[in-house]
Protein backbone atom coordinates (compact mmCIF):
# COMPACT_ATOMS: atom_id res chain seq x y z
CA UNK A 1 0.00 0.00 0.00
CA UNK A 2 1.33 3.44 -0.84
CA UNK A 3 0.23 6.58 0.93
CA UNK A 4 -0.77 9.84 -0.74
CA UNK A 5 -3.69 11.05 1.41
CA UNK A 6 -4.25 14.73 2.05
CA UNK A 7 -7.03 15.35 4.58
CA UNK A 8 -6.15 14.73 8.18
CA UNK A 9 -7.06 15.41 11.82
CA UNK A 10 -4.85 17.36 14.26
CA UNK A 11 -2.13 15.42 16.09
CA UNK A 12 -0.85 16.29 19.55
CA UNK A 13 2.82 17.19 19.85
CA UNK A 14 5.03 15.00 21.99
CA UNK A 15 8.70 15.53 22.74
CA UNK A 16 10.93 12.46 22.78
CA UNK A 17 14.42 12.72 24.18
CA UNK A 18 17.08 12.32 21.48
CA UNK A 19 20.09 10.11 22.06
CA UNK A 20 22.24 13.07 22.92
CA UNK A 21 24.74 15.24 21.16
CA UNK A 22 24.40 18.23 18.87
CA UNK A 23 22.33 18.02 15.74
CA UNK A 24 24.55 17.40 12.73
CA UNK A 25 24.47 20.10 10.11
CA UNK A 26 24.59 17.55 7.31
CA UNK A 27 21.69 15.18 6.72
CA UNK A 28 21.82 11.50 5.90
CA UNK A 29 20.58 10.33 2.54
CA UNK A 30 20.51 6.63 3.35
CA UNK A 31 23.70 5.62 1.57
CA UNK A 32 24.81 2.14 0.63
CA UNK A 33 26.36 -0.24 3.16
CA UNK A 34 30.07 -0.91 3.09
CA UNK A 35 31.42 -4.42 3.41
CA UNK A 36 33.99 -5.78 5.80
CA UNK A 37 36.40 -8.40 4.50
CA UNK A 38 35.47 -11.95 5.40
CA UNK A 39 37.69 -13.39 8.12
CA UNK A 40 37.32 -16.82 6.55
CA UNK A 41 35.70 -18.39 9.58
CA UNK A 42 32.03 -18.95 10.28
CA UNK A 43 30.64 -16.98 13.20
CA UNK A 44 28.53 -18.76 15.83
CA UNK A 45 24.76 -18.46 15.60
CA UNK A 46 23.70 -15.17 17.20
CA UNK A 47 21.59 -15.33 20.34
CA UNK A 48 18.65 -13.48 18.79
CA UNK A 49 18.21 -16.39 16.36
CA UNK A 50 18.30 -19.03 19.10
CA UNK A 51 15.30 -20.45 20.94
CA UNK A 52 13.66 -19.34 23.12
CA UNK A 53 14.93 -15.80 22.54
CA UNK A 54 13.89 -15.52 18.89
CA UNK A 55 10.31 -16.47 19.74
CA UNK A 56 9.89 -14.27 22.80
CA UNK A 57 7.15 -11.69 22.20
CA UNK A 58 4.46 -9.67 23.89
CA UNK A 59 2.09 -9.95 20.93
CA UNK A 60 0.88 -13.31 19.63
CA UNK A 61 -0.42 -13.90 16.12
CA UNK A 62 0.15 -12.03 12.88
CA UNK A 63 1.16 -8.39 13.17
CA UNK A 64 -0.83 -7.38 10.09
CA UNK A 65 -3.91 -6.96 12.26
CA UNK A 66 -2.34 -4.07 14.17
CA UNK A 67 -0.81 -2.23 11.21
CA UNK A 68 -3.91 -2.02 9.00
CA UNK A 69 -5.26 1.47 8.41
CA UNK A 70 -8.17 2.19 10.77
CA UNK A 71 -11.44 3.39 9.26
CA UNK A 72 -11.77 7.14 8.72
CA UNK A 73 -8.05 7.66 9.36
CA UNK A 74 -5.91 9.58 6.91
CA UNK A 75 -3.07 7.38 5.71
CA UNK A 76 -0.47 10.16 5.90
CA UNK A 77 -1.42 10.83 9.51
CA UNK A 78 -1.35 7.10 10.33
CA UNK A 79 2.14 6.71 8.87
CA UNK A 80 3.42 9.87 10.60
CA UNK A 81 2.14 8.88 14.04
CA UNK A 82 3.52 5.34 13.76
CA UNK A 83 6.93 6.52 12.60
CA UNK A 84 7.03 8.90 15.54
CA UNK A 85 6.22 6.04 17.91
CA UNK A 86 8.81 3.68 16.38
CA UNK A 87 11.45 6.39 16.65
CA UNK A 88 10.54 7.21 20.25
CA UNK A 89 10.48 3.57 21.42
CA UNK A 90 13.69 2.61 19.64
CA UNK A 91 15.40 5.72 20.99
CA UNK A 92 14.43 4.69 24.52
CA UNK A 93 15.76 1.16 24.02
CA UNK A 94 19.04 2.50 22.69
CA UNK A 95 19.29 4.91 25.62
CA UNK A 96 19.19 1.96 28.02
CA UNK A 97 22.10 0.14 26.37
CA UNK A 98 24.01 3.21 25.11
CA UNK A 99 26.74 2.85 27.76
CA UNK A 100 27.82 -0.40 26.11
CA UNK A 101 27.90 1.14 22.62
CA UNK A 102 31.13 3.12 22.50
CA UNK A 103 33.75 3.98 19.91
CA UNK A 104 35.90 1.25 21.44
CA UNK A 105 33.29 -1.54 21.49
CA UNK A 106 31.58 -0.50 18.25
CA UNK A 107 34.12 1.22 15.95
CA UNK A 108 31.82 0.60 12.96
CA UNK A 109 28.06 0.78 12.42
CA UNK A 110 27.68 -2.97 11.98
CA UNK A 111 24.49 -4.79 11.06
CA UNK A 112 26.05 -8.23 10.66
CA UNK A 113 29.44 -9.94 10.73
CA UNK A 114 30.24 -8.69 7.20
CA UNK A 115 28.03 -5.61 7.02
CA UNK A 116 29.00 -2.07 7.99
CA UNK A 117 26.74 0.87 7.18
CA UNK A 118 28.21 4.19 6.08
CA UNK A 119 26.79 7.65 6.65
CA UNK A 120 26.11 9.78 3.59
CA UNK A 121 26.47 13.49 4.16
CA UNK A 122 24.58 16.11 2.21
CA UNK A 123 26.40 16.38 -1.08
CA UNK A 124 26.98 12.64 -1.32
CA UNK A 125 30.21 12.26 0.64
CA UNK A 126 30.25 8.99 2.57
CA UNK A 127 31.96 8.37 5.88
CA UNK A 128 32.49 5.28 8.02
CA UNK A 129 31.52 6.27 11.54
CA UNK A 130 31.61 4.53 14.93
CA UNK A 131 28.19 3.15 15.80
CA UNK A 132 27.43 5.63 18.62
CA UNK A 133 28.23 8.57 16.33
CA UNK A 134 26.16 7.13 13.49
CA UNK A 135 23.19 6.45 15.76
CA UNK A 136 23.42 9.91 17.30
CA UNK A 137 23.29 11.39 13.78
CA UNK A 138 20.27 9.23 12.96
CA UNK A 139 18.31 10.09 16.08
CA UNK A 140 19.17 13.78 15.96
CA UNK A 141 18.26 14.15 12.30
CA UNK A 142 14.92 12.36 12.85
CA UNK A 143 14.22 14.59 15.87
CA UNK A 144 14.82 17.60 13.64
CA UNK A 145 12.38 16.23 11.07
CA UNK A 146 9.55 15.53 13.51
CA UNK A 147 10.01 19.00 14.99
CA UNK A 148 9.65 20.58 11.54
CA UNK A 149 6.02 21.60 10.96
CA UNK A 150 6.64 21.64 7.21
CA UNK A 151 7.43 17.90 7.26
CA UNK A 152 5.41 16.59 10.23
CA UNK A 153 2.54 19.10 10.51
CA UNK A 154 0.43 19.04 13.65
CA UNK A 155 -2.34 21.51 12.81
CA UNK A 156 -5.56 20.50 11.10
CA UNK A 157 -5.27 23.17 8.41
CA UNK A 158 -1.83 21.97 7.30
CA UNK A 159 -1.09 19.35 4.69
CA UNK A 160 1.81 16.97 4.24
CA UNK A 161 4.47 17.98 1.75
CA UNK A 162 4.57 15.92 -1.47
CA UNK A 163 8.07 14.76 -0.48
CA UNK A 164 6.78 13.17 2.75
CA UNK A 165 6.70 9.57 1.39
CA UNK A 166 10.34 9.80 0.25
CA UNK A 167 11.36 11.39 3.53
CA UNK A 168 9.79 8.70 5.68
CA UNK A 169 11.32 5.93 3.58
CA UNK A 170 14.74 7.36 4.37
CA UNK A 171 13.80 7.61 8.06
CA UNK A 172 12.60 4.02 8.03
CA UNK A 173 15.79 2.74 6.43
CA UNK A 174 17.88 4.46 9.06
CA UNK A 175 15.77 3.15 11.94
CA UNK A 176 16.16 -0.35 10.49
CA UNK A 177 19.92 0.07 10.66
CA UNK A 178 19.74 0.98 14.34
CA UNK A 179 17.62 -2.12 14.99
CA UNK A 180 20.14 -4.22 13.04
CA UNK A 181 23.07 -2.89 15.03
CA UNK A 182 21.40 -3.48 18.40
CA UNK A 183 20.51 -7.06 17.45
CA UNK A 184 24.00 -7.72 16.10
CA UNK A 185 26.11 -6.01 18.77
CA UNK A 186 23.96 -5.55 21.88
CA UNK A 187 21.42 -8.35 22.13
CA UNK A 188 23.18 -9.79 25.21
CA UNK A 189 22.36 -6.53 27.00
CA UNK A 190 18.72 -6.84 25.90
CA UNK A 191 18.67 -10.35 27.36
CA UNK A 192 20.34 -9.18 30.55
CA UNK A 193 17.49 -6.70 31.00
CA UNK A 194 14.95 -9.45 30.17
CA UNK A 195 13.58 -7.15 27.50
CA UNK A 196 13.72 -9.50 24.53
CA UNK A 197 9.90 -9.91 24.32
CA UNK A 198 9.50 -6.13 24.22
CA UNK A 199 12.30 -5.56 21.71
CA UNK A 200 11.25 -8.44 19.44
CA UNK A 201 7.65 -7.23 19.41
CA UNK A 202 8.72 -3.68 18.61
CA UNK A 203 10.88 -4.90 15.72
CA UNK A 204 8.21 -7.24 14.35
CA UNK A 205 5.68 -4.40 14.47
CA UNK A 206 8.20 -2.15 12.72
CA UNK A 207 8.79 -4.71 9.94
CA UNK A 208 5.09 -5.42 9.46
CA UNK A 209 4.25 -1.74 9.21
CA UNK A 210 7.14 -1.04 6.86
CA UNK A 211 6.14 -3.79 4.46
CA UNK A 212 2.43 -2.92 4.63
CA UNK A 213 3.04 0.69 3.55
CA UNK A 214 6.01 0.05 1.25
CA UNK A 215 8.50 1.84 3.46
CA UNK A 216 11.04 -0.99 3.41
CA UNK A 217 12.63 -2.90 0.56
CA UNK A 218 13.39 -6.58 1.09
CA UNK A 219 17.05 -5.88 0.28
CA UNK A 220 17.15 -3.38 3.16
CA UNK A 221 16.00 -6.10 5.55
CA UNK A 222 18.16 -8.92 4.21
CA UNK A 223 21.24 -7.05 2.98
CA UNK A 224 23.32 -8.33 0.10
CA UNK A 225 24.20 -12.02 -0.46
CA UNK A 226 27.87 -11.37 0.28
CA UNK A 227 27.10 -8.96 3.15
CA UNK A 228 23.82 -10.04 4.78
CA UNK A 229 22.07 -8.13 7.51
CA UNK A 230 21.74 -10.40 10.53
CA UNK A 231 18.12 -9.41 11.13
CA UNK A 232 17.23 -10.77 7.69
CA UNK A 233 17.29 -14.28 9.12
CA UNK A 234 15.07 -13.19 11.98
CA UNK A 235 12.62 -11.74 9.47
CA UNK A 236 12.60 -15.04 7.58
CA UNK A 237 12.03 -16.98 10.81
CA UNK A 238 9.07 -14.83 11.78
CA UNK A 239 7.56 -15.23 8.32
CA UNK A 240 7.79 -19.00 8.60
CA UNK A 241 6.04 -18.90 11.96
CA UNK A 242 3.23 -16.72 10.64
CA UNK A 243 4.16 -13.70 12.75
CA UNK A 244 4.88 -11.68 9.62
CA UNK A 245 3.33 -12.07 6.19
CA UNK A 246 5.37 -13.54 3.36
Coordinates of C-alpha atoms in Angstrom, one line a residue, residues 22-243:
X22 CA 24.4 18.2 18.9
X23 CA 22.3 18.0 15.7
X24 CA 24.6 17.4 12.7
X25 CA 24.5 20.1 10.1
X26 CA 24.6 17.6 7.3
X27 CA 21.7 15.2 6.7
X28 CA 21.8 11.5 5.9
X29 CA 20.6 10.3 2.5
X30 CA 20.5 6.6 3.3
X31 CA 23.7 5.6 1.6
X32 CA 24.8 2.1 0.6
X33 CA 26.4 -0.2 3.2
X34 CA 30.1 -0.9 3.1
X35 CA 31.4 -4.4 3.4
X36 CA 34.0 -5.8 5.8
X37 CA 36.4 -8.4 4.5
X38 CA 35.5 -11.9 5.4
X39 CA 37.7 -13.4 8.1
X40 CA 37.3 -16.8 6.5
X41 CA 35.7 -18.4 9.6
X42 CA 32.0 -19.0 10.3
X43 CA 30.6 -17.0 13.2
X44 CA 28.5 -18.8 15.8
X45 CA 24.8 -18.5 15.6
X46 CA 23.7 -15.2 17.2
X47 CA 21.6 -15.3 20.3
X48 CA 18.7 -13.5 18.8
X49 CA 18.2 -16.4 16.4
X50 CA 18.3 -19.0 19.1
X51 CA 15.3 -20.5 20.9
X52 CA 13.7 -19.3 23.1
X53 CA 14.9 -15.8 22.5
X54 CA 13.9 -15.5 18.9
X55 CA 10.3 -16.5 19.7
X56 CA 9.9 -14.3 22.8
X57 CA 7.2 -11.7 22.2
X58 CA 4.5 -9.7 23.9
X59 CA 2.1 -10.0 20.9
X60 CA 0.9 -13.3 19.6
X61 CA -0.4 -13.9 16.1
X62 CA 0.2 -12.0 12.9
X63 CA 1.2 -8.4 13.2
X64 CA -0.8 -7.4 10.1
X65 CA -3.9 -7.0 12.3
X66 CA -2.3 -4.1 14.2
X67 CA -0.8 -2.2 11.2
X68 CA -3.9 -2.0 9.0
X69 CA -5.3 1.5 8.4
X70 CA -8.2 2.2 10.8
X71 CA -11.4 3.4 9.3
X72 CA -11.8 7.1 8.7
X73 CA -8.0 7.7 9.4
X74 CA -5.9 9.6 6.9
X75 CA -3.1 7.4 5.7
X76 CA -0.5 10.2 5.9
X77 CA -1.4 10.8 9.5
X78 CA -1.4 7.1 10.3
X79 CA 2.1 6.7 8.9
X80 CA 3.4 9.9 10.6
X81 CA 2.1 8.9 14.0
X82 CA 3.5 5.3 13.8
X83 CA 6.9 6.5 12.6
X84 CA 7.0 8.9 15.5
X85 CA 6.2 6.0 17.9
X86 CA 8.8 3.7 16.4
X87 CA 11.4 6.4 16.6
X88 CA 10.5 7.2 20.3
X89 CA 10.5 3.6 21.4
X90 CA 13.7 2.6 19.6
X91 CA 15.4 5.7 21.0
X92 CA 14.4 4.7 24.5
X93 CA 15.8 1.2 24.0
X94 CA 19.0 2.5 22.7
X95 CA 19.3 4.9 25.6
X96 CA 19.2 2.0 28.0
X97 CA 22.1 0.1 26.4
X98 CA 24.0 3.2 25.1
X99 CA 26.7 2.9 27.8
X100 CA 27.8 -0.4 26.1
X101 CA 27.9 1.1 22.6
X102 CA 31.1 3.1 22.5
X103 CA 33.7 4.0 19.9
X104 CA 35.9 1.3 21.4
X105 CA 33.3 -1.5 21.5
X106 CA 31.6 -0.5 18.2
X107 CA 34.1 1.2 16.0
X108 CA 31.8 0.6 13.0
X109 CA 28.1 0.8 12.4
X110 CA 27.7 -3.0 12.0
X111 CA 24.5 -4.8 11.1
X112 CA 26.0 -8.2 10.7
X113 CA 29.4 -9.9 10.7
X114 CA 30.2 -8.7 7.2
X115 CA 28.0 -5.6 7.0
X116 CA 29.0 -2.1 8.0
X117 CA 26.7 0.9 7.2
X118 CA 28.2 4.2 6.1
X119 CA 26.8 7.6 6.7
X120 CA 26.1 9.8 3.6
X121 CA 26.5 13.5 4.2
X122 CA 24.6 16.1 2.2
X123 CA 26.4 16.4 -1.1
X124 CA 27.0 12.6 -1.3
X125 CA 30.2 12.3 0.6
X126 CA 30.3 9.0 2.6
X127 CA 32.0 8.4 5.9
X128 CA 32.5 5.3 8.0
X129 CA 31.5 6.3 11.5
X130 CA 31.6 4.5 14.9
X131 CA 28.2 3.2 15.8
X132 CA 27.4 5.6 18.6
X133 CA 28.2 8.6 16.3
X134 CA 26.2 7.1 13.5
X135 CA 23.2 6.4 15.8
X136 CA 23.4 9.9 17.3
X137 CA 23.3 11.4 13.8
X138 CA 20.3 9.2 13.0
X139 CA 18.3 10.1 16.1
X140 CA 19.2 13.8 16.0
X141 CA 18.3 14.1 12.3
X142 CA 14.9 12.4 12.9
X143 CA 14.2 14.6 15.9
X144 CA 14.8 17.6 13.6
X145 CA 12.4 16.2 11.1
X146 CA 9.5 15.5 13.5
X147 CA 10.0 19.0 15.0
X148 CA 9.7 20.6 11.5
X149 CA 6.0 21.6 11.0
X150 CA 6.6 21.6 7.2
X151 CA 7.4 17.9 7.3
X152 CA 5.4 16.6 10.2
X153 CA 2.5 19.1 10.5
X154 CA 0.4 19.0 13.7
X155 CA -2.3 21.5 12.8
X156 CA -5.6 20.5 11.1
X157 CA -5.3 23.2 8.4
X158 CA -1.8 22.0 7.3
X159 CA -1.1 19.4 4.7
X160 CA 1.8 17.0 4.2
X161 CA 4.5 18.0 1.8
X162 CA 4.6 15.9 -1.5
X163 CA 8.1 14.8 -0.5
X164 CA 6.8 13.2 2.7
X165 CA 6.7 9.6 1.4
X166 CA 10.3 9.8 0.2
X167 CA 11.4 11.4 3.5
X168 CA 9.8 8.7 5.7
X169 CA 11.3 5.9 3.6
X170 CA 14.7 7.4 4.4
X171 CA 13.8 7.6 8.1
X172 CA 12.6 4.0 8.0
X173 CA 15.8 2.7 6.4
X174 CA 17.9 4.5 9.1
X175 CA 15.8 3.1 11.9
X176 CA 16.2 -0.3 10.5
X177 CA 19.9 0.1 10.7
X178 CA 19.7 1.0 14.3
X179 CA 17.6 -2.1 15.0
X180 CA 20.1 -4.2 13.0
X181 CA 23.1 -2.9 15.0
X182 CA 21.4 -3.5 18.4
X183 CA 20.5 -7.1 17.5
X184 CA 24.0 -7.7 16.1
X185 CA 26.1 -6.0 18.8
X186 CA 24.0 -5.5 21.9
X187 CA 21.4 -8.3 22.1
X188 CA 23.2 -9.8 25.2
X189 CA 22.4 -6.5 27.0
X190 CA 18.7 -6.8 25.9
X191 CA 18.7 -10.3 27.4
X192 CA 20.3 -9.2 30.6
X193 CA 17.5 -6.7 31.0
X194 CA 15.0 -9.4 30.2
X195 CA 13.6 -7.1 27.5
X196 CA 13.7 -9.5 24.5
X197 CA 9.9 -9.9 24.3
X198 CA 9.5 -6.1 24.2
X199 CA 12.3 -5.6 21.7
X200 CA 11.2 -8.4 19.4
X201 CA 7.6 -7.2 19.4
X202 CA 8.7 -3.7 18.6
X203 CA 10.9 -4.9 15.7
X204 CA 8.2 -7.2 14.4
X205 CA 5.7 -4.4 14.5
X206 CA 8.2 -2.1 12.7
X207 CA 8.8 -4.7 9.9
X208 CA 5.1 -5.4 9.5
X209 CA 4.3 -1.7 9.2
X210 CA 7.1 -1.0 6.9
X211 CA 6.1 -3.8 4.5
X212 CA 2.4 -2.9 4.6
X213 CA 3.0 0.7 3.6
X214 CA 6.0 0.1 1.2
X215 CA 8.5 1.8 3.5
X216 CA 11.0 -1.0 3.4
X217 CA 12.6 -2.9 0.6
X218 CA 13.4 -6.6 1.1
X219 CA 17.0 -5.9 0.3
X220 CA 17.2 -3.4 3.2
X221 CA 16.0 -6.1 5.5
X222 CA 18.2 -8.9 4.2
X223 CA 21.2 -7.1 3.0
X224 CA 23.3 -8.3 0.1
X225 CA 24.2 -12.0 -0.5
X226 CA 27.9 -11.4 0.3
X227 CA 27.1 -9.0 3.1
X228 CA 23.8 -10.0 4.8
X229 CA 22.1 -8.1 7.5
X230 CA 21.7 -10.4 10.5
X231 CA 18.1 -9.4 11.1
X232 CA 17.2 -10.8 7.7
X233 CA 17.3 -14.3 9.1
X234 CA 15.1 -13.2 12.0
X235 CA 12.6 -11.7 9.5
X236 CA 12.6 -15.0 7.6
X237 CA 12.0 -17.0 10.8
X238 CA 9.1 -14.8 11.8
X239 CA 7.6 -15.2 8.3
X240 CA 7.8 -19.0 8.6
X241 CA 6.0 -18.9 12.0
X242 CA 3.2 -16.7 10.6
X243 CA 4.2 -13.7 12.7

